[in-house]
PDB file of C-alpha atoms and ligand atoms in Angstrom:
ATOM      1  CA  MET A 219      92.859 119.669  70.231  1.00  0.00           C
ATOM      2  CA  LYS A 220      93.772 119.144  66.464  1.00  0.00           C
ATOM      3  CA  ASN A 221      94.193 115.418  66.016  1.00  0.00           C
ATOM      4  CA  ILE A 222      93.101 113.096  68.458  1.00  0.00           C
ATOM      5  CA  LEU A 223      94.588 109.701  69.240  1.00  0.00           C
ATOM      6  CA  ILE A 224      92.465 107.643  71.740  1.00  0.00           C
ATOM      7  CA  ILE A 225      94.286 104.716  73.258  1.00  0.00           C
ATOM      8  CA  GLY A 226      91.662 102.115  74.269  1.00  0.00           C
ATOM      9  CA  SER A 227      88.588 103.296  72.419  1.00  0.00           C
ATOM     10  CA  THR A 228      86.482  99.922  72.908  1.00  0.00           C
ATOM     11  CA  GLY A 229      86.332  99.399  76.717  1.00  0.00           C
ATOM     12  CA  GLN A 230      83.090 101.433  77.810  1.00  0.00           C
ATOM     13  CA  ILE A 231      83.962 105.213  78.599  1.00  0.00           C
ATOM     14  CA  GLY A 232      86.308 104.895  75.048  1.00  0.00           C
ATOM     15  CA  SER A 233      84.217 103.285  72.581  1.00  0.00           C
ATOM     16  CA  GLU A 234      81.290 106.322  73.008  1.00  0.00           C
ATOM     17  CA  LEU A 235      84.481 108.689  73.792  1.00  0.00           C
ATOM     18  CA  THR A 236      85.502 108.203  70.153  1.00  0.00           C
ATOM     19  CA  MET A 237      81.912 108.975  68.769  1.00  0.00           C
ATOM     20  CA  ALA A 238      81.773 112.191  70.869  1.00  0.00           C
ATOM     21  CA  LEU A 239      85.323 112.971  70.337  1.00  0.00           C
ATOM     22  CA  ARG A 240      84.254 113.088  66.293  1.00  0.00           C
ATOM     23  CA  ASN A 241      81.353 114.941  66.549  1.00  0.00           C
ATOM     24  CA  ARG A 242      82.990 117.578  68.374  1.00  0.00           C
ATOM     25  CA  TYR A 243      86.249 117.167  65.849  1.00  0.00           C
ATOM     26  CA  GLY A 244      85.571 115.857  62.677  1.00  0.00           C
ATOM     27  CA  ALA A 245      85.718 112.557  61.788  1.00  0.00           C
ATOM     28  CA  SER A 246      89.506 112.227  60.108  1.00  0.00           C
ATOM     29  CA  ASN A 247      91.387 113.774  62.186  1.00  0.00           C
ATOM     30  CA  VAL A 248      89.983 111.141  65.353  1.00  0.00           C
ATOM     31  CA  VAL A 249      91.724 107.665  65.306  1.00  0.00           C
ATOM     32  CA  ALA A 250      90.361 105.030  67.501  1.00  0.00           C
ATOM     33  CA  GLY A 251      93.160 102.847  68.882  1.00  0.00           C
ATOM     34  CA  PHE A 252      92.634  99.503  69.976  1.00  0.00           C
ATOM     35  CA  ILE A 253      94.809  95.959  70.855  1.00  0.00           C
ATOM     36  CA  ALA A 254      94.394  93.190  69.135  1.00  0.00           C
ATOM     37  CA  GLY A 255      91.361  91.097  70.381  1.00  0.00           C
ATOM     38  CA  ALA A 256      89.722  94.329  71.318  1.00  0.00           C
ATOM     39  CA  GLU A 257      89.002  95.237  67.235  1.00  0.00           C
ATOM     40  CA  PRO A 258      86.574  98.969  66.414  1.00  0.00           C
ATOM     41  CA  LYS A 259      83.533  96.966  64.647  1.00  0.00           C
ATOM     42  CA  GLY A 260      80.769  99.037  63.305  1.00  0.00           C
ATOM     43  CA  LYS A 261      80.119 102.634  63.541  1.00  0.00           C
ATOM     44  CA  LEU A 262      83.725 103.440  65.677  1.00  0.00           C
ATOM     45  CA  LEU A 263      85.125 100.819  62.414  1.00  0.00           C
ATOM     46  CA  GLU A 264      83.803 102.583  60.263  1.00  0.00           C
ATOM     47  CA  SER A 265      83.769 106.308  60.661  1.00  0.00           C
ATOM     48  CA  GLY A 266      86.970 107.506  61.263  1.00  0.00           C
ATOM     49  CA  PRO A 267      90.496 105.928  61.254  1.00  0.00           C
ATOM     50  CA  ALA A 268      91.628 103.493  63.378  1.00  0.00           C
ATOM     51  CA  GLU A 269      95.725 102.081  64.942  1.00  0.00           C
ATOM     52  CA  ALA A 270      95.592  98.997  66.476  1.00  0.00           C
ATOM     53  CA  ALA A 271      97.732 101.150  69.770  1.00  0.00           C
ATOM     54  CA  ASP A 272      99.246  99.045  72.544  1.00  0.00           C
ATOM     55  CA  ILE A 273     100.251 101.033  74.476  1.00  0.00           C
ATOM     56  CA  THR A 274     103.272  98.719  75.881  1.00  0.00           C
ATOM     57  CA  ASP A 275     104.452  99.262  72.383  1.00  0.00           C
ATOM     58  CA  ALA A 276     105.884 103.104  73.429  1.00  0.00           C
ATOM     59  CA  ALA A 277     107.642 102.403  69.252  1.00  0.00           C
ATOM     60  CA  GLN A 278     103.802 101.827  68.041  1.00  0.00           C
ATOM     61  CA  ILE A 279     102.318 104.327  69.611  1.00  0.00           C
ATOM     62  CA  ALA A 280     104.801 107.016  68.467  1.00  0.00           C
ATOM     63  CA  GLU A 281     104.624 106.135  64.659  1.00  0.00           C
ATOM     64  CA  ILE A 282     100.559 106.329  64.541  1.00  0.00           C
ATOM     65  CA  VAL A 283     101.646 109.759  66.734  1.00  0.00           C
ATOM     66  CA  LYS A 284     103.724 110.468  64.066  1.00  0.00           C
ATOM     67  CA  LYS A 285     101.315 110.108  60.891  1.00  0.00           C
ATOM     68  CA  TYR A 286      98.355 111.466  62.218  1.00  0.00           C
ATOM     69  CA  LYS A 287     101.155 114.976  63.396  1.00  0.00           C
ATOM     70  CA  ILE A 288      98.315 114.060  66.614  1.00  0.00           C
ATOM     71  CA  ASP A 289      98.812 117.040  69.588  1.00  0.00           C
ATOM     72  CA  THR A 290      95.740 115.662  71.964  1.00  0.00           C
ATOM     73  CA  ILE A 291      96.054 111.913  73.877  1.00  0.00           C
ATOM     74  CA  TYR A 292      93.585 110.424  75.654  1.00  0.00           C
ATOM     75  CA  ASN A 293      94.564 107.547  77.454  1.00  0.00           C
ATOM     76  CA  MET A 294      92.008 105.184  78.174  1.00  0.00           C
ATOM     77  CA  ALA A 295      93.488 101.668  79.114  1.00  0.00           C
ATOM     78  CA  ALA A 296      93.688 100.677  81.467  1.00  0.00           C
ATOM     79  CA  LEU A 297      92.297  97.316  83.213  1.00  0.00           C
ATOM     80  CA  LEU A 298      89.872  97.728  86.688  1.00  0.00           C
ATOM     81  CA  SER A 299      89.626  97.382  89.952  1.00  0.00           C
ATOM     82  CA  ALA A 300      88.733  93.555  90.705  1.00  0.00           C
ATOM     83  CA  THR A 301      90.942  92.441  87.237  1.00  0.00           C
ATOM     84  CA  ALA A 302      93.721  94.431  88.999  1.00  0.00           C
ATOM     85  CA  GLU A 303      93.540  92.541  92.171  1.00  0.00           C
ATOM     86  CA  THR A 304      93.676  89.268  89.915  1.00  0.00           C
ATOM     87  CA  LYS A 305      96.804  90.538  87.623  1.00  0.00           C
ATOM     88  CA  PRO A 306      98.427  93.279  89.179  1.00  0.00           C
ATOM     89  CA  GLN A 307     101.606  92.423  86.744  1.00  0.00           C
ATOM     90  CA  LEU A 308      99.252  93.338  83.878  1.00  0.00           C
ATOM     91  CA  ALA A 309      97.709  96.274  85.994  1.00  0.00           C
ATOM     92  CA  TRP A 310     101.145  98.329  86.974  1.00  0.00           C
ATOM     93  CA  LYS A 311     102.054  97.000  83.376  1.00  0.00           C
ATOM     94  CA  THR A 312      99.055  98.633  81.584  1.00  0.00           C
ATOM     95  CA  GLY A 313      98.083 101.306  84.144  1.00  0.00           C
ATOM     96  CA  LEU A 314     102.087 102.475  85.274  1.00  0.00           C
ATOM     97  CA  GLY A 315     104.292 101.222  82.483  1.00  0.00           C
ATOM     98  CA  GLY A 316     101.481 101.994  79.053  1.00  0.00           C
ATOM     99  CA  LEU A 317     100.964 105.397  81.172  1.00  0.00           C
ATOM    100  CA  PHE A 318     105.003 106.796  80.715  1.00  0.00           C
ATOM    101  CA  ASN A 319     105.155 105.883  77.260  1.00  0.00           C
ATOM    102  CA  VAL A 320     102.868 107.498  77.302  1.00  0.00           C
ATOM    103  CA  LEU A 321     103.920 110.593  78.969  1.00  0.00           C
ATOM    104  CA  GLU A 322     107.468 110.802  76.919  1.00  0.00           C
ATOM    105  CA  ILE A 323     106.264 110.132  73.704  1.00  0.00           C
ATOM    106  CA  ALA A 324     103.857 113.221  74.362  1.00  0.00           C
ATOM    107  CA  ARG A 325     107.574 115.133  75.424  1.00  0.00           C
ATOM    108  CA  GLU A 326     108.870 114.413  72.854  1.00  0.00           C
ATOM    109  CA  LEU A 327     106.282 115.045  70.136  1.00  0.00           C
ATOM    110  CA  HIS A 328     105.031 117.650  72.476  1.00  0.00           C
ATOM    111  CA  CYS A 329     100.732 116.781  72.996  1.00  0.00           C
ATOM    112  CA  ALA A 330      98.383 116.828  75.642  1.00  0.00           C
ATOM    113  CA  VAL A 331      97.637 114.080  77.282  1.00  0.00           C
ATOM    114  CA  PHE A 332      94.256 113.311  79.439  1.00  0.00           C
ATOM    115  CA  THR A 333      94.192 110.405  81.375  1.00  0.00           C
ATOM    116  CA  PRO A 334      91.865 109.058  83.836  1.00  0.00           C
ATOM    117  CA  SER A 335      91.711 108.529  87.384  1.00  0.00           C
ATOM    118  CA  SER A 336      89.256 106.667  89.901  1.00  0.00           C
ATOM    119  CA  ILE A 337      87.623 107.003  93.417  1.00  0.00           C
ATOM    120  CA  GLY A 338      90.109 104.531  93.508  1.00  0.00           C
ATOM    121  CA  ALA A 339      92.679 106.542  93.731  1.00  0.00           C
ATOM    122  CA  PHE A 340      91.481 107.013  97.077  1.00  0.00           C
ATOM    123  CA  GLY A 341      91.854 104.446 100.223  1.00  0.00           C
ATOM    124  CA  ASP A 342      90.048 103.596 103.637  1.00  0.00           C
ATOM    125  CA  ASN A 343      91.956 105.849 105.390  1.00  0.00           C
ATOM    126  CA  THR A 344      90.704 108.613 104.027  1.00  0.00           C
ATOM    127  CA  PRO A 345      87.860 110.695 104.868  1.00  0.00           C
ATOM    128  CA  LYS A 346      84.372 109.309 103.489  1.00  0.00           C
ATOM    129  CA  CYS A 347      81.945 111.170 103.147  1.00  0.00           C
ATOM    130  CA  ASN A 348      82.265 114.809 100.990  1.00  0.00           C
ATOM    131  CA  THR A 349      86.280 113.721  99.999  1.00  0.00           C
ATOM    132  CA  PRO A 350      88.523 117.050  99.568  1.00  0.00           C
ATOM    133  CA  GLN A 351      89.997 117.529  96.621  1.00  0.00           C
ATOM    134  CA  ASP A 352      93.548 117.642  98.631  1.00  0.00           C
ATOM    135  CA  THR A 353      93.252 114.563 100.894  1.00  0.00           C
ATOM    136  CA  ILE A 354      94.817 111.291 102.405  1.00  0.00           C
ATOM    137  CA  GLN A 355      95.353 109.113  99.401  1.00  0.00           C
ATOM    138  CA  ARG A 356      96.956 105.276 100.268  1.00  0.00           C
ATOM    139  CA  PRO A 357      95.087 102.189  98.200  1.00  0.00           C
ATOM    140  CA  LYS A 358      95.692  99.673  99.123  1.00  0.00           C
ATOM    141  CA  THR A 359      94.415  98.303  95.825  1.00  0.00           C
ATOM    142  CA  MET A 360      96.785  97.977  93.170  1.00  0.00           C
ATOM    143  CA  TYR A 361      94.365 100.102  90.255  1.00  0.00           C
ATOM    144  CA  GLY A 362      94.590 102.477  93.330  1.00  0.00           C
ATOM    145  CA  VAL A 363      98.305 102.243  93.589  1.00  0.00           C
ATOM    146  CA  THR A 364      98.759 102.901  89.433  1.00  0.00           C
ATOM    147  CA  LYS A 365      95.718 105.383  89.614  1.00  0.00           C
ATOM    148  CA  VAL A 366      98.217 107.408  92.711  1.00  0.00           C
ATOM    149  CA  ALA A 367     101.116 106.371  90.774  1.00  0.00           C
ATOM    150  CA  GLY A 368      99.859 108.276  87.592  1.00  0.00           C
ATOM    151  CA  GLU A 369      98.287 111.014  88.877  1.00  0.00           C
ATOM    152  CA  LEU A 370     102.074 111.766  90.882  1.00  0.00           C
ATOM    153  CA  LEU A 371     103.730 111.135  87.550  1.00  0.00           C
ATOM    154  CA  SER A 372     101.379 113.425  85.765  1.00  0.00           C
ATOM    155  CA  ASP A 373     101.467 115.762  87.392  1.00  0.00           C
ATOM    156  CA  TYR A 374     106.009 115.562  87.313  1.00  0.00           C
ATOM    157  CA  TYR A 375     105.553 116.038  83.098  1.00  0.00           C
ATOM    158  CA  PHE A 376     103.743 119.338  83.330  1.00  0.00           C
ATOM    159  CA  LYS A 377     106.289 120.472  86.104  1.00  0.00           C
ATOM    160  CA  ARG A 378     109.507 119.494  85.023  1.00  0.00           C
ATOM    161  CA  PHE A 379     108.552 118.729  81.013  1.00  0.00           C
ATOM    162  CA  GLY A 380     105.637 121.604  80.106  1.00  0.00           C
ATOM    163  CA  VAL A 381     103.320 118.601  78.945  1.00  0.00           C
ATOM    164  CA  ASP A 382     100.055 119.615  78.888  1.00  0.00           C
ATOM    165  CA  THR A 383      98.470 116.796  81.439  1.00  0.00           C
ATOM    166  CA  ARG A 384      95.195 116.407  82.635  1.00  0.00           C
ATOM    167  CA  SER A 385      92.895 113.843  84.043  1.00  0.00           C
ATOM    168  CA  VAL A 386      90.081 113.761  86.470  1.00  0.00           C
ATOM    169  CA  ARG A 387      88.872 110.993  89.158  1.00  0.00           C
ATOM    170  CA  PHE A 388      86.316 108.924  87.652  1.00  0.00           C
ATOM    171  CA  PRO A 389      83.375 107.767  89.580  1.00  0.00           C
ATOM    172  CA  GLY A 390      81.347 104.735  88.501  1.00  0.00           C
ATOM    173  CA  ILE A 391      79.949 104.969  84.993  1.00  0.00           C
ATOM    174  CA  ILE A 392      76.321 104.084  83.543  1.00  0.00           C
ATOM    175  CA  SER A 393      76.363 103.507  80.346  1.00  0.00           C
ATOM    176  CA  HIS A 394      74.226 101.270  78.301  1.00  0.00           C
ATOM    177  CA  VAL A 395      76.539 101.548  75.150  1.00  0.00           C
ATOM    178  CA  ALA A 396      79.809  99.051  75.754  1.00  0.00           C
ATOM    179  CA  PRO A 397      79.477  96.699  78.713  1.00  0.00           C
ATOM    180  CA  PRO A 398      82.418  97.982  82.122  1.00  0.00           C
ATOM    181  CA  GLY A 399      84.505  94.812  83.119  1.00  0.00           C
ATOM    182  CA  GLY A 400      86.291  93.635  85.753  1.00  0.00           C
ATOM    183  CA  GLY A 401      85.390  97.280  88.455  1.00  0.00           C
ATOM    184  CA  THR A 402      83.143  97.713  91.692  1.00  0.00           C
ATOM    185  CA  THR A 403      80.940  99.320  90.519  1.00  0.00           C
ATOM    186  CA  ASP A 404      80.059  97.714  87.176  1.00  0.00           C
ATOM    187  CA  TYR A 405      77.271  96.184  89.778  1.00  0.00           C
ATOM    188  CA  ALA A 406      75.638  99.662  88.583  1.00  0.00           C
ATOM    189  CA  VAL A 407      75.294  98.771  84.627  1.00  0.00           C
ATOM    190  CA  GLU A 408      74.286  95.096  85.228  1.00  0.00           C
ATOM    191  CA  ILE A 409      70.694  95.868  87.606  1.00  0.00           C
ATOM    192  CA  TYR A 410      69.563  98.272  84.176  1.00  0.00           C
ATOM    193  CA  TYR A 411      69.926  95.334  82.064  1.00  0.00           C
ATOM    194  CA  ALA A 412      68.356  92.371  84.392  1.00  0.00           C
ATOM    195  CA  ALA A 413      65.766  95.234  85.509  1.00  0.00           C
ATOM    196  CA  VAL A 414      64.477  94.882  81.330  1.00  0.00           C
ATOM    197  CA  LYS A 415      64.963  91.594  81.159  1.00  0.00           C
ATOM    198  CA  ARG A 416      62.316  91.826  84.111  1.00  0.00           C
ATOM    199  CA  GLU A 417      65.608  89.338  85.749  1.00  0.00           C
ATOM    200  CA  VAL A 418      66.050  88.871  89.973  1.00  0.00           C
ATOM    201  CA  PHE A 419      69.497  90.865  90.150  1.00  0.00           C
ATOM    202  CA  GLN A 420      71.594  88.900  92.214  1.00  0.00           C
ATOM    203  CA  CYS A 421      74.163  92.288  94.188  1.00  0.00           C
ATOM    204  CA  PRO A 422      77.760  91.857  94.537  1.00  0.00           C
ATOM    205  CA  LEU A 423      77.565  94.191  97.067  1.00  0.00           C
ATOM    206  CA  LEU A 424      75.478  94.607 100.245  1.00  0.00           C
ATOM    207  CA  ALA A 425      72.835  97.240 101.178  1.00  0.00           C
ATOM    208  CA  GLY A 426      74.648 100.761 102.011  1.00  0.00           C
ATOM    209  CA  THR A 427      77.144 100.920 100.603  1.00  0.00           C
ATOM    210  CA  PHE A 428      78.245 103.783  98.473  1.00  0.00           C
ATOM    211  CA  MET A 429      79.954 105.314  95.473  1.00  0.00           C
ATOM    212  CA  ASP A 430      79.947 107.686  94.185  1.00  0.00           C
ATOM    213  CA  MET A 431      78.202 107.107  90.624  1.00  0.00           C
ATOM    214  CA  MET A 432      77.601 108.915  87.010  1.00  0.00           C
ATOM    215  CA  TYR A 433      74.971 108.434  83.751  1.00  0.00           C
ATOM    216  CA  MET A 434      78.121 108.771  80.361  1.00  0.00           C
ATOM    217  CA  PRO A 435      76.735 112.034  78.248  1.00  0.00           C
ATOM    218  CA  ASP A 436      78.690 114.094  82.150  1.00  0.00           C
ATOM    219  CA  ALA A 437      81.638 111.245  81.797  1.00  0.00           C
ATOM    220  CA  LEU A 438      82.420 111.875  78.693  1.00  0.00           C
ATOM    221  CA  SER A 439      81.574 116.179  78.773  1.00  0.00           C
ATOM    222  CA  ALA A 440      83.981 115.810  81.868  1.00  0.00           C
ATOM    223  CA  ALA A 441      87.440 114.416  79.682  1.00  0.00           C
ATOM    224  CA  ILE A 442      86.233 117.333  76.722  1.00  0.00           C
ATOM    225  CA  ASN A 443      85.844 119.979  79.294  1.00  0.00           C
ATOM    226  CA  LEU A 444      89.016 119.886  81.154  1.00  0.00           C
ATOM    227  CA  MET A 445      91.151 119.133  78.098  1.00  0.00           C
ATOM    228  CA  GLU A 446      89.121 122.592  76.339  1.00  0.00           C
ATOM    229  CA  ALA A 447      89.204 124.067  80.133  1.00  0.00           C
ATOM    230  CA  ASN A 448      91.776 128.108  80.362  1.00  0.00           C
ATOM    231  CA  PRO A 449      94.840 126.760  81.709  1.00  0.00           C
ATOM    232  CA  ASP A 450      95.820 130.160  83.319  1.00  0.00           C
ATOM    233  CA  ARG A 451      92.003 128.742  85.147  1.00  0.00           C
ATOM    234  CA  LEU A 452      93.587 125.402  86.354  1.00  0.00           C
ATOM    235  CA  ILE A 453      94.926 125.222  90.431  1.00  0.00           C
ATOM    236  CA  HIS A 454      95.282 121.384  90.073  1.00  0.00           C
ATOM    237  CA  ARG A 455      95.082 118.809  87.324  1.00  0.00           C
ATOM    238  CA  ASN A 456      95.819 115.393  88.002  1.00  0.00           C
ATOM    239  CA  ALA A 457      93.889 115.177  88.622  1.00  0.00           C
ATOM    240  CA  PHE A 458      89.648 116.684  89.848  1.00  0.00           C
ATOM    241  CA  ASN A 459      87.518 115.029  91.966  1.00  0.00           C
ATOM    242  CA  ILE A 460      84.302 114.417  90.315  1.00  0.00           C
ATOM    243  CA  THR A 461      80.651 113.512  91.119  1.00  0.00           C
ATOM    244  CA  ALA A 462      77.238 113.291  89.409  1.00  0.00           C
ATOM    245  CA  MET A 463      75.353 111.381  92.665  1.00  0.00           C
ATOM    246  CA  SER A 464      75.888 108.558  95.486  1.00  0.00           C
ATOM    247  CA  PHE A 465      73.958 105.922  96.147  1.00  0.00           C
ATOM    248  CA  ASP A 466      73.910 102.786  97.747  1.00  0.00           C
ATOM    249  CA  PRO A 467      72.467  98.846  95.474  1.00  0.00           C
ATOM    250  CA  GLU A 468      69.357  99.382  97.833  1.00  0.00           C
ATOM    251  CA  THR A 469      68.514 103.608  96.222  1.00  0.00           C
ATOM    252  CA  LEU A 470      68.883 101.428  93.429  1.00  0.00           C
ATOM    253  CA  GLN A 471      66.543  98.924  93.681  1.00  0.00           C
ATOM    254  CA  SER A 472      64.005 101.099  94.861  1.00  0.00           C
ATOM    255  CA  THR A 473      64.698 104.015  92.354  1.00  0.00           C
ATOM    256  CA  ILE A 474      64.358 100.947  89.695  1.00  0.00           C
ATOM    257  CA  SER A 475      61.592  99.866  91.195  1.00  0.00           C
ATOM    258  CA  LYS A 476      59.800 103.175  89.882  1.00  0.00           C
ATOM    259  CA  TYR A 477      59.127 102.853  86.777  1.00  0.00           C
ATOM    260  CA  ILE A 478      59.290  98.762  87.079  1.00  0.00           C
ATOM    261  CA  PRO A 479      57.132  97.760  90.419  1.00  0.00           C
ATOM    262  CA  ASP A 480      58.315  93.800  90.103  1.00  0.00           C
ATOM    263  CA  PHE A 481      61.746  94.112  89.950  1.00  0.00           C
ATOM    264  CA  ARG A 482      63.993  92.044  92.815  1.00  0.00           C
ATOM    265  CA  MET A 483      67.271  91.806  93.628  1.00  0.00           C
ATOM    266  CA  GLU A 484      68.566  89.584  95.583  1.00  0.00           C
ATOM    267  CA  TYR A 485      72.154  89.819  97.602  1.00  0.00           C
ATOM    268  CA  ARG A 486      75.543  87.506  96.338  1.00  0.00           C
ATOM    269  CA  LEU A 487      78.597  88.813  98.120  1.00  0.00           C
ATOM    270  CA  ASP A 488      81.386  89.205  95.956  1.00  0.00           C
ATOM    271  CA  PRO A 489      83.999  89.517  99.107  1.00  0.00           C
ATOM    272  CA  VAL A 490      87.022  90.269  96.841  1.00  0.00           C
ATOM    273  CA  ARG A 491      84.848  93.964  95.196  1.00  0.00           C
ATOM    274  CA  GLN A 492      82.832  94.549  98.895  1.00  0.00           C
ATOM    275  CA  ALA A 493      86.179  94.949 100.360  1.00  0.00           C
ATOM    276  CA  ILE A 494      87.140  97.486  96.917  1.00  0.00           C
ATOM    277  CA  ALA A 495      84.368  99.280  97.859  1.00  0.00           C
ATOM    278  CA  ASP A 496      84.505  99.689 101.222  1.00  0.00           C
ATOM    279  CA  SER A 497      88.173 101.200 100.666  1.00  0.00           C
ATOM    280  CA  TRP A 498      86.337 103.812  98.606  1.00  0.00           C
ATOM    281  CA  PRO A 499      84.777 106.686  99.330  1.00  0.00           C
ATOM    282  CA  ASN A 500      80.389 107.026  99.658  1.00  0.00           C
ATOM    283  CA  SER A 501      80.784 110.812  98.646  1.00  0.00           C
ATOM    284  CA  LEU A 502      82.511 113.052  96.540  1.00  0.00           C
ATOM    285  CA  ASP A 503      84.184 117.230  96.775  1.00  0.00           C
ATOM    286  CA  ASP A 504      83.568 118.153  93.351  1.00  0.00           C
ATOM    287  CA  SER A 505      84.300 121.907  94.007  1.00  0.00           C
ATOM    288  CA  CYS A 506      87.782 122.008  93.242  1.00  0.00           C
ATOM    289  CA  ALA A 507      86.346 120.807  89.473  1.00  0.00           C
ATOM    290  CA  SER A 508      82.882 123.357  89.797  1.00  0.00           C
ATOM    291  CA  GLU A 509      85.610 126.431  90.493  1.00  0.00           C
ATOM    292  CA  GLU A 510      87.862 125.539  88.238  1.00  0.00           C
ATOM    293  CA  TRP A 511      87.100 124.549  85.482  1.00  0.00           C
ATOM    294  CA  ASP A 512      82.288 125.102  85.825  1.00  0.00           C
ATOM    295  CA  TRP A 513      82.255 121.205  85.776  1.00  0.00           C
ATOM    296  CA  MET A 514      78.610 120.113  86.251  1.00  0.00           C
ATOM    297  CA  PRO A 515      76.490 117.661  85.685  1.00  0.00           C
ATOM    298  CA  LYS A 516      73.601 116.664  83.303  1.00  0.00           C
ATOM    299  CA  TYR A 517      71.670 113.868  85.082  1.00  0.00           C
ATOM    300  CA  ASN A 518      71.165 112.971  88.279  1.00  0.00           C
ATOM    301  CA  LEU A 519      70.049 108.944  89.300  1.00  0.00           C
ATOM    302  CA  ASP A 520      66.902 109.484  88.283  1.00  0.00           C
ATOM    303  CA  THR A 521      66.825 111.117  84.369  1.00  0.00           C
ATOM    304  CA  THR A 522      69.638 108.516  84.791  1.00  0.00           C
ATOM    305  CA  THR A 523      67.871 105.515  85.848  1.00  0.00           C
ATOM    306  CA  GLN A 524      64.955 106.700  82.876  1.00  0.00           C
ATOM    307  CA  ASP A 525      66.622 107.413  80.258  1.00  0.00           C
ATOM    308  CA  MET A 526      69.190 104.060  80.795  1.00  0.00           C
ATOM    309  CA  LEU A 527      65.953 101.576  81.239  1.00  0.00           C
ATOM    310  CA  LYS A 528      63.936 103.324  77.374  1.00  0.00           C
ATOM    311  CA  GLU A 529      67.919 103.415  75.477  1.00  0.00           C
ATOM    312  CA  LEU A 530      68.191  99.407  77.533  1.00  0.00           C
ATOM    313  CA  ARG A 531      64.759  98.604  76.185  1.00  0.00           C
ATOM    314  CA  LYS A 532      65.621  99.797  72.088  1.00  0.00           C
ATOM    315  CA  LYS A 533      69.093  97.981  72.829  1.00  0.00           C
ATOM    316  CA  LEU A 534      67.924  94.403  73.271  1.00  0.00           C
ATOM    317  CA  ARG A 535      64.150  94.776  71.504  1.00  0.00           C
ATOM    318  CA  ILE A 536      62.282  94.785  74.706  1.00  0.00           C
ATOM    319  CA  ASN A 537      59.001  96.297  74.704  1.00  0.00           C
ATOM    320  CA  ALA A 538      57.909  98.274  78.229  1.00  0.00           C
TER     321      ALA A 538
HETATM  322  C1  AKB B 866      85.542  99.996  88.585  1.00  0.00           C
HETATM  323  O1  AKB B 866      85.122  99.841  89.781  1.00  0.00           O
HETATM  324  O2  AKB B 866      87.185  99.901  88.677  1.00  0.00           O
HETATM  325  C2  AKB B 866      85.730 101.442  87.656  1.00  0.00           C
HETATM  326  C3  AKB B 866      86.716 102.880  89.069  1.00  0.00           C
HETATM  327  C4  AKB B 866      85.296 103.593  89.547  1.00  0.00           C
HETATM  328  O3  AKB B 866      87.405 103.021  88.416  1.00  0.00           O
HETATM  329  N1  AKB B 866      84.439 101.688  87.599  1.00  0.00           N
END
């Protein structure tokens, strides 16, 4: 990887991934692609090149790829699961139409492509616990449909045209820099903001709703390490199960309470998010990622919690 374009560089993962890639490959070699209304600001804008890169505009993306001699595209543009249910047409246009544009450009201009998939690529007839790498994938959400179709399309471009496509199935990502928006797992970020602000957290999911999660530093390593992995070792490509922890709202609340003993949570159910969460796995088997490219997360729930509380207090200027 020498010259990289990130499409969706101002999103929850994109914003931190852009900075991590700039640190690793040189700031001037990493272009932050953005859409109107989500322009980069601060360090993201100042530290390297930025270009308007609307994934639904193939000509615009191709122009950037030629201008910067891009060899690797991180395609981070997507509507998250709950939003995708309110705007299914836009979710398809961005998730699948956009991916098709990226893959065609990658085929013609010889780029490698990373496109995240998700635990949302599974459905309610998938084995729920220790979900295998290769298993039933019949999601009933538009987000899930775009993720499964995206996995298949990416594998097709690899097998048919030799495009170097790779992907992971991200679980819920916990981070303190850019907030997520419109996801089913967002509660696992929002709860930390409530905790440091000493607010009672209104939890949209029921106790006992287990899902896989991961702290952002591990998510960034996963995306970068997979793209750097020796292709001869990869049996799978699109997409690898990865996880770092699995918990439900009660477990998360009691972990935060170890550090903020009077922290309180109440349940205020969001039926849309609950139905989506109920159709997703409780926990994934990520052994193929470990075997094929040495995937190994560093953070568990306790170390994530300690770091999130510390970083959010700094960010929000709140004393412990
Ligand atoms: C969402 O909740 O939609 C995402 C995901 C798990 O893909 N965070």
